[in-house]
Amino acid sequence: MPDPMTNTDHLHMPQEHMEALYASSNPMVRWVFQQRLNTLCKLLTETNPQTVLDAGCGEGHLLERLQTLLPHAHLQGADALAVPLAQAHLRAKRATLVESPLETLPFVSETFDAVVCTEVIEHVVEPARVLAELWRVLKPGGTLIVTFPNETNWTIARFLLGRRPIRVPDHLHAHTPRHIQSLVGVPPVRRLQLPLRLLPFVCSLGCVMVFKKM
C-alpha cells in the first residue's frame, strides 16, 4: 500500500518517507542515502558540537548514529510529523525529540552548535522561512548543514539504468546550490557532491552545503 501522503500548510511528504528510502529495493537509492548519512556523520564529528539539532529528523537515522559518534553531545530532533517521530523515539533513545513545524521551532535563539537539515528543504512550502528559522537557533560560530537532491541528475541516472524518468510528487522545489546560498544569505564554507559512477558517466545525485554563522 502506498505510504500515506501528508499535506499541511508547511509540508508535503509521505509519513514514513525516509524509512522507505533507507530500505528501498533500488540499490542506487540505498547507496546514495547511506553515503549521505556517512558524509553528515564525518562533518559533524570533525567539529565535535556539544548541541546538535536534526531539523526534520524523520525516523531518527542520523540521530541514532550520532548517539555513538558524539556521546557527550546534547542531541535534539524536530519534525512536523508524528508518525516518523514515534519511530525516532525508538531508534534514538538518547535524543530529545519535539513535534514542530520547522518554520516555528520552540527554541530560543542561538541554542545549537550545529543544525542539520537533510533531504527536507525540497518538501517544505516556504524554504526561505525554514532556513531563516534554522539560522536563528544556530549559535554564532555554529555550523548549518543542508542537503538536497539534484533533481536533473536523478532523472538522468534513472534513464541510464533503464528506468522510466519520473517527477517525485512530494518534492515541491528543485533547489540548486546557488538558490540555497541565496536563501541562507552567506556563501558556504564547504560544498560536497554525492557522486554515483555509472561508467562512463559520473552523476552527482545530491548536494551537501555547509554554512558557518559568524
PDB file of C-alpha atoms in Angstrom:
ATOM      1  CA  MET A   1       0.000   0.000   0.000  1.00  0.00           C
ATOM      2  CA  PRO A   2       1.406   3.442  -0.842  1.00  0.00           C
ATOM      3  CA  ASP A   3       2.694   5.486   2.053  1.00  0.00           C
ATOM      4  CA  PRO A   4       0.008   7.991   3.146  1.00  0.00           C
ATOM      5  CA  MET A   5       0.864  11.492   1.968  1.00  0.00           C
ATOM      6  CA  THR A   6       0.865  14.296   4.485  1.00  0.00           C
ATOM      7  CA  ASN A   7      -0.248  17.673   3.170  1.00  0.00           C
ATOM      8  CA  THR A   8      -0.104  20.590   5.597  1.00  0.00           C
ATOM      9  CA  ASP A   9       0.376  24.328   5.379  1.00  0.00           C
ATOM     10  CA  HIS A  10       4.085  23.658   5.917  1.00  0.00           C
ATOM     11  CA  LEU A  11       4.968  20.342   4.332  1.00  0.00           C
ATOM     12  CA  HIS A  12       4.232  17.820   1.581  1.00  0.00           C
ATOM     13  CA  MET A  13       5.779  14.445   2.380  1.00  0.00           C
ATOM     14  CA  PRO A  14       4.902  10.754   2.853  1.00  0.00           C
ATOM     15  CA  GLN A  15       4.584   9.933   6.551  1.00  0.00           C
ATOM     16  CA  GLU A  16       7.371   7.316   6.531  1.00  0.00           C
ATOM     17  CA  HIS A  17       9.417   8.919   3.775  1.00  0.00           C
ATOM     18  CA  MET A  18      12.997   8.271   4.925  1.00  0.00           C
ATOM     19  CA  GLU A  19      12.282   4.794   6.275  1.00  0.00           C
ATOM     20  CA  ALA A  20      11.162   3.722   2.803  1.00  0.00           C
ATOM     21  CA  LEU A  21      14.242   5.230   1.152  1.00  0.00           C
ATOM     22  CA  TYR A  22      16.786   3.641   3.515  1.00  0.00           C
ATOM     23  CA  ALA A  23      15.069   0.282   2.918  1.00  0.00           C
ATOM     24  CA  SER A  24      14.489   0.851  -0.810  1.00  0.00           C
ATOM     25  CA  SER A  25      14.627  -2.099  -3.194  1.00  0.00           C
ATOM     26  CA  ASN A  26      16.620   0.171  -5.526  1.00  0.00           C
ATOM     27  CA  PRO A  27      20.355  -0.235  -4.685  1.00  0.00           C
ATOM     28  CA  MET A  28      21.127   3.192  -6.153  1.00  0.00           C
ATOM     29  CA  VAL A  29      18.739   4.853  -3.712  1.00  0.00           C
ATOM     30  CA  ARG A  30      20.063   2.876  -0.721  1.00  0.00           C
ATOM     31  CA  TRP A  31      23.664   3.696  -1.651  1.00  0.00           C
ATOM     32  CA  VAL A  32      23.035   7.425  -2.001  1.00  0.00           C
ATOM     33  CA  PHE A  33      21.235   7.658   1.332  1.00  0.00           C
ATOM     34  CA  GLN A  34      23.931   5.709   3.168  1.00  0.00           C
ATOM     35  CA  GLN A  35      26.642   7.851   1.563  1.00  0.00           C
ATOM     36  CA  ARG A  36      24.826  10.990   2.644  1.00  0.00           C
ATOM     37  CA  LEU A  37      24.495   9.683   6.190  1.00  0.00           C
ATOM     38  CA  ASN A  38      28.212   8.834   6.293  1.00  0.00           C
ATOM     39  CA  THR A  39      29.103  12.296   4.985  1.00  0.00           C
ATOM     40  CA  LEU A  40      26.970  14.040   7.611  1.00  0.00           C
ATOM     41  CA  CYS A  41      28.485  11.979  10.406  1.00  0.00           C
ATOM     42  CA  LYS A  42      32.006  12.803   9.222  1.00  0.00           C
ATOM     43  CA  LEU A  43      31.270  16.528   9.011  1.00  0.00           C
ATOM     44  CA  LEU A  44      29.725  16.616  12.470  1.00  0.00           C
ATOM     45  CA  THR A  45      32.438  14.607  14.202  1.00  0.00           C
ATOM     46  CA  GLU A  46      35.069  16.939  12.707  1.00  0.00           C
ATOM     47  CA  THR A  47      33.552  19.921  14.548  1.00  0.00           C
ATOM     48  CA  ASN A  48      32.547  17.969  17.699  1.00  0.00           C
ATOM     49  CA  PRO A  49      29.484  20.097  18.569  1.00  0.00           C
ATOM     50  CA  GLN A  50      28.041  19.946  22.072  1.00  0.00           C
ATOM     51  CA  THR A  51      24.474  20.724  20.971  1.00  0.00           C
ATOM     52  CA  VAL A  52      23.006  19.369  17.715  1.00  0.00           C
ATOM     53  CA  LEU A  53      19.591  19.860  16.120  1.00  0.00           C
ATOM     54  CA  ASP A  54      18.413  17.472  13.401  1.00  0.00           C
ATOM     55  CA  ALA A  55      15.697  19.606  11.800  1.00  0.00           C
ATOM     56  CA  GLY A  56      13.273  17.293  10.036  1.00  0.00           C
ATOM     57  CA  CYS A  57      14.754  14.279  11.804  1.00  0.00           C
ATOM     58  CA  GLY A  58      12.198  11.823  10.416  1.00  0.00           C
ATOM     59  CA  GLU A  59      12.653   8.335  11.839  1.00  0.00           C
ATOM     60  CA  GLY A  60      15.927   9.250  13.563  1.00  0.00           C
ATOM     61  CA  HIS A  61      18.525   7.583  11.322  1.00  0.00           C
ATOM     62  CA  LEU A  62      21.110  10.358  11.766  1.00  0.00           C
ATOM     63  CA  LEU A  63      20.429  10.798  15.482  1.00  0.00           C
ATOM     64  CA  GLU A  64      20.883   7.064  16.011  1.00  0.00           C
ATOM     65  CA  ARG A  65      24.392   7.249  14.550  1.00  0.00           C
ATOM     66  CA  LEU A  66      25.274  10.437  16.430  1.00  0.00           C
ATOM     67  CA  GLN A  67      24.453   8.816  19.785  1.00  0.00           C
ATOM     68  CA  THR A  68      27.620   6.764  19.393  1.00  0.00           C
ATOM     69  CA  LEU A  69      29.777   9.249  17.485  1.00  0.00           C
ATOM     70  CA  LEU A  70      29.037  12.218  19.781  1.00  0.00           C
ATOM     71  CA  PRO A  71      28.493  10.525  23.157  1.00  0.00           C
ATOM     72  CA  HIS A  72      28.667  13.745  25.191  1.00  0.00           C
ATOM     73  CA  ALA A  73      26.595  15.976  22.904  1.00  0.00           C
ATOM     74  CA  HIS A  74      23.009  17.001  23.589  1.00  0.00           C
ATOM     75  CA  LEU A  75      21.044  15.703  20.597  1.00  0.00           C
ATOM     76  CA  GLN A  76      17.730  17.277  19.643  1.00  0.00           C
ATOM     77  CA  GLY A  77      15.368  16.276  16.854  1.00  0.00           C
ATOM     78  CA  ALA A  78      12.408  18.200  15.455  1.00  0.00           C
ATOM     79  CA  ASP A  79       9.847  17.044  12.917  1.00  0.00           C
ATOM     80  CA  ALA A  80       6.367  18.160  11.918  1.00  0.00           C
ATOM     81  CA  LEU A  81       5.079  14.587  11.544  1.00  0.00           C
ATOM     82  CA  ALA A  82       4.094  12.386  14.490  1.00  0.00           C
ATOM     83  CA  VAL A  83       4.421   9.007  12.743  1.00  0.00           C
ATOM     84  CA  PRO A  84       8.172   9.188  11.980  1.00  0.00           C
ATOM     85  CA  LEU A  85       8.844  10.807  15.369  1.00  0.00           C
ATOM     86  CA  ALA A  86       7.383   7.742  17.082  1.00  0.00           C
ATOM     87  CA  GLN A  87       9.979   5.613  15.286  1.00  0.00           C
ATOM     88  CA  ALA A  88      12.713   8.117  16.107  1.00  0.00           C
ATOM     89  CA  HIS A  89      11.893   7.721  19.812  1.00  0.00           C
ATOM     90  CA  LEU A  90      12.669   4.004  19.485  1.00  0.00           C
ATOM     91  CA  ARG A  91      15.762   4.454  17.341  1.00  0.00           C
ATOM     92  CA  ALA A  92      17.433   7.415  19.096  1.00  0.00           C
ATOM     93  CA  LYS A  93      16.705   6.933  22.775  1.00  0.00           C
ATOM     94  CA  ARG A  94      19.266   9.500  23.958  1.00  0.00           C
ATOM     95  CA  ALA A  95      17.900  12.311  21.794  1.00  0.00           C
ATOM     96  CA  THR A  96      15.257  14.805  22.878  1.00  0.00           C
ATOM     97  CA  LEU A  97      12.507  14.955  20.258  1.00  0.00           C
ATOM     98  CA  VAL A  98       9.825  17.535  19.618  1.00  0.00           C
ATOM     99  CA  GLU A  99       6.924  17.655  17.159  1.00  0.00           C
ATOM    100  CA  SER A 100       7.046  21.063  15.499  1.00  0.00           C
ATOM    101  CA  PRO A 101       6.924  22.736  12.090  1.00  0.00           C
ATOM    102  CA  LEU A 102      10.408  23.862  11.118  1.00  0.00           C
ATOM    103  CA  GLU A 103       9.143  27.380  10.436  1.00  0.00           C
ATOM    104  CA  THR A 104       8.363  27.918  14.142  1.00  0.00           C
ATOM    105  CA  LEU A 105      10.832  25.947  16.249  1.00  0.00           C
ATOM    106  CA  PRO A 106      10.278  26.015  20.037  1.00  0.00           C
ATOM    107  CA  PHE A 107      13.862  27.015  20.865  1.00  0.00           C
ATOM    108  CA  VAL A 108      15.388  30.302  21.941  1.00  0.00           C
ATOM    109  CA  SER A 109      17.754  31.983  19.517  1.00  0.00           C
ATOM    110  CA  GLU A 110      21.386  30.821  19.350  1.00  0.00           C
ATOM    111  CA  THR A 111      20.797  27.441  21.028  1.00  0.00           C
ATOM    112  CA  PHE A 112      22.728  24.947  18.873  1.00  0.00           C
ATOM    113  CA  ASP A 113      26.362  24.460  17.842  1.00  0.00           C
ATOM    114  CA  ALA A 114      25.221  22.517  14.774  1.00  0.00           C
ATOM    115  CA  VAL A 115      21.952  22.337  12.853  1.00  0.00           C
ATOM    116  CA  VAL A 116      21.359  19.712  10.160  1.00  0.00           C
ATOM    117  CA  CYS A 117      18.527  19.758   7.625  1.00  0.00           C
ATOM    118  CA  THR A 118      18.907  16.770   5.329  1.00  0.00           C
ATOM    119  CA  GLU A 119      16.561  15.963   2.415  1.00  0.00           C
ATOM    120  CA  VAL A 120      13.808  18.145   3.853  1.00  0.00           C
ATOM    121  CA  ILE A 121      14.091  21.559   2.222  1.00  0.00           C
ATOM    122  CA  GLU A 122      12.635  20.317  -1.090  1.00  0.00           C
ATOM    123  CA  HIS A 123       9.462  19.223   0.751  1.00  0.00           C
ATOM    124  CA  VAL A 124       8.604  22.400   2.666  1.00  0.00           C
ATOM    125  CA  VAL A 125       6.217  25.040   1.370  1.00  0.00           C
ATOM    126  CA  GLU A 126       8.371  28.003   2.425  1.00  0.00           C
ATOM    127  CA  PRO A 127      12.062  27.064   2.318  1.00  0.00           C
ATOM    128  CA  ALA A 128      13.184  30.648   2.985  1.00  0.00           C
ATOM    129  CA  ARG A 129      11.257  30.700   6.281  1.00  0.00           C
ATOM    130  CA  VAL A 130      12.669  27.335   7.312  1.00  0.00           C
ATOM    131  CA  LEU A 131      16.271  28.327   6.611  1.00  0.00           C
ATOM    132  CA  ALA A 132      15.813  31.640   8.429  1.00  0.00           C
ATOM    133  CA  GLU A 133      14.496  29.759  11.465  1.00  0.00           C
ATOM    134  CA  LEU A 134      17.394  27.294  11.404  1.00  0.00           C
ATOM    135  CA  TRP A 135      19.802  30.234  11.232  1.00  0.00           C
ATOM    136  CA  ARG A 136      18.036  31.870  14.196  1.00  0.00           C
ATOM    137  CA  VAL A 137      18.546  28.900  16.522  1.00  0.00           C
ATOM    138  CA  LEU A 138      22.190  28.435  15.448  1.00  0.00           C
ATOM    139  CA  LYS A 139      24.872  29.870  17.727  1.00  0.00           C
ATOM    140  CA  PRO A 140      27.467  32.325  16.378  1.00  0.00           C
ATOM    141  CA  GLY A 141      30.367  30.179  15.217  1.00  0.00           C
ATOM    142  CA  GLY A 142      27.967  27.294  14.669  1.00  0.00           C
ATOM    143  CA  THR A 143      27.532  25.112  11.591  1.00  0.00           C
ATOM    144  CA  LEU A 144      24.440  24.707   9.413  1.00  0.00           C
ATOM    145  CA  ILE A 145      24.415  21.693   7.070  1.00  0.00           C
ATOM    146  CA  VAL A 146      21.767  21.489   4.343  1.00  0.00           C
ATOM    147  CA  THR A 147      21.411  18.615   1.882  1.00  0.00           C
ATOM    148  CA  PHE A 148      19.093  18.300  -1.093  1.00  0.00           C
ATOM    149  CA  PRO A 149      18.805  16.149  -4.245  1.00  0.00           C
ATOM    150  CA  ASN A 150      19.968  17.057  -7.732  1.00  0.00           C
ATOM    151  CA  GLU A 151      16.647  16.506  -9.468  1.00  0.00           C
ATOM    152  CA  THR A 152      18.044  16.691 -13.010  1.00  0.00           C
ATOM    153  CA  ASN A 153      20.769  14.125 -12.376  1.00  0.00           C
ATOM    154  CA  TRP A 154      18.353  11.738 -10.659  1.00  0.00           C
ATOM    155  CA  THR A 155      16.330  11.801 -13.886  1.00  0.00           C
ATOM    156  CA  ILE A 156      19.471  11.147 -15.958  1.00  0.00           C
ATOM    157  CA  ALA A 157      20.599   8.332 -13.649  1.00  0.00           C
ATOM    158  CA  ARG A 158      17.227   6.608 -13.924  1.00  0.00           C
ATOM    159  CA  PHE A 159      17.456   6.836 -17.713  1.00  0.00           C
ATOM    160  CA  LEU A 160      20.996   5.366 -17.735  1.00  0.00           C
ATOM    161  CA  LEU A 161      19.805   2.494 -15.553  1.00  0.00           C
ATOM    162  CA  GLY A 162      16.941   1.777 -17.942  1.00  0.00           C
ATOM    163  CA  ARG A 163      14.276   3.107 -15.596  1.00  0.00           C
ATOM    164  CA  ARG A 164      11.478   5.463 -16.517  1.00  0.00           C
ATOM    165  CA  PRO A 165      12.273   9.059 -15.523  1.00  0.00           C
ATOM    166  CA  ILE A 166       9.670  10.345 -13.085  1.00  0.00           C
ATOM    167  CA  ARG A 167       8.937  13.527 -11.215  1.00  0.00           C
ATOM    168  CA  VAL A 168       8.943  12.986  -7.452  1.00  0.00           C
ATOM    169  CA  PRO A 169       5.439  14.126  -6.436  1.00  0.00           C
ATOM    170  CA  ASP A 170       6.328  15.216  -2.898  1.00  0.00           C
ATOM    171  CA  HIS A 171       9.200  17.494  -3.980  1.00  0.00           C
ATOM    172  CA  LEU A 172       7.739  20.990  -4.057  1.00  0.00           C
ATOM    173  CA  HIS A 173      11.026  22.592  -5.125  1.00  0.00           C
ATOM    174  CA  ALA A 174      14.049  21.664  -7.257  1.00  0.00           C
ATOM    175  CA  HIS A 175      16.828  23.546  -5.481  1.00  0.00           C
ATOM    176  CA  THR A 176      20.265  24.447  -6.799  1.00  0.00           C
ATOM    177  CA  PRO A 177      23.324  25.347  -4.701  1.00  0.00           C
ATOM    178  CA  ARG A 178      23.057  28.945  -5.873  1.00  0.00           C
ATOM    179  CA  HIS A 179      19.427  29.125  -4.768  1.00  0.00           C
ATOM    180  CA  ILE A 180      20.131  27.647  -1.334  1.00  0.00           C
ATOM    181  CA  GLN A 181      23.026  30.081  -0.868  1.00  0.00           C
ATOM    182  CA  SER A 182      20.737  32.991  -1.740  1.00  0.00           C
ATOM    183  CA  LEU A 183      18.178  31.819   0.834  1.00  0.00           C
ATOM    184  CA  VAL A 184      20.742  31.373   3.608  1.00  0.00           C
ATOM    185  CA  GLY A 185      22.343  34.705   2.754  1.00  0.00           C
ATOM    186  CA  VAL A 186      26.011  33.740   3.131  1.00  0.00           C
ATOM    187  CA  PRO A 187      28.334  31.617   0.973  1.00  0.00           C
ATOM    188  CA  PRO A 188      29.013  28.051   2.114  1.00  0.00           C
ATOM    189  CA  VAL A 189      32.352  27.183   3.672  1.00  0.00           C
ATOM    190  CA  ARG A 190      32.144  23.733   2.065  1.00  0.00           C
ATOM    191  CA  ARG A 191      30.128  22.191  -0.729  1.00  0.00           C
ATOM    192  CA  LEU A 192      30.192  18.446  -1.348  1.00  0.00           C
ATOM    193  CA  GLN A 193      28.609  16.266  -4.011  1.00  0.00           C
ATOM    194  CA  LEU A 194      27.309  12.712  -3.720  1.00  0.00           C
ATOM    195  CA  PRO A 195      28.617  11.049  -6.894  1.00  0.00           C
ATOM    196  CA  LEU A 196      27.283   7.890  -8.468  1.00  0.00           C
ATOM    197  CA  ARG A 197      29.538   6.209 -11.039  1.00  0.00           C
ATOM    198  CA  LEU A 198      27.581   4.822 -13.973  1.00  0.00           C
ATOM    199  CA  LEU A 199      30.561   4.218 -16.229  1.00  0.00           C
ATOM    200  CA  PRO A 200      31.458   6.011 -18.401  1.00  0.00           C
ATOM    201  CA  PHE A 201      29.323   8.621 -16.604  1.00  0.00           C
ATOM    202  CA  VAL A 202      29.567  10.167 -13.148  1.00  0.00           C
ATOM    203  CA  CYS A 203      26.375  11.757 -11.804  1.00  0.00           C
ATOM    204  CA  SER A 204      26.094  13.912  -8.701  1.00  0.00           C
ATOM    205  CA  LEU A 205      22.785  12.878  -7.171  1.00  0.00           C
ATOM    206  CA  GLY A 206      22.879  15.175  -4.173  1.00  0.00           C
ATOM    207  CA  CYS A 207      24.499  18.249  -2.714  1.00  0.00           C
ATOM    208  CA  VAL A 208      25.748  18.895   0.833  1.00  0.00           C
ATOM    209  CA  MET A 209      26.269  22.552   1.743  1.00  0.00           C
ATOM    210  CA  VAL A 210      27.997  23.655   4.954  1.00  0.00           C
ATOM    211  CA  PHE A 211      27.494  27.189   6.272  1.00  0.00           C
ATOM    212  CA  LYS A 212      29.215  28.935   9.174  1.00  0.00           C
ATOM    213  CA  LYS A 213      27.446  31.583  11.265  1.00  0.00           C
ATOM    214  CA  MET A 214      29.897  34.340  12.123  1.00  0.00           C
TER     215      MET A 214
END
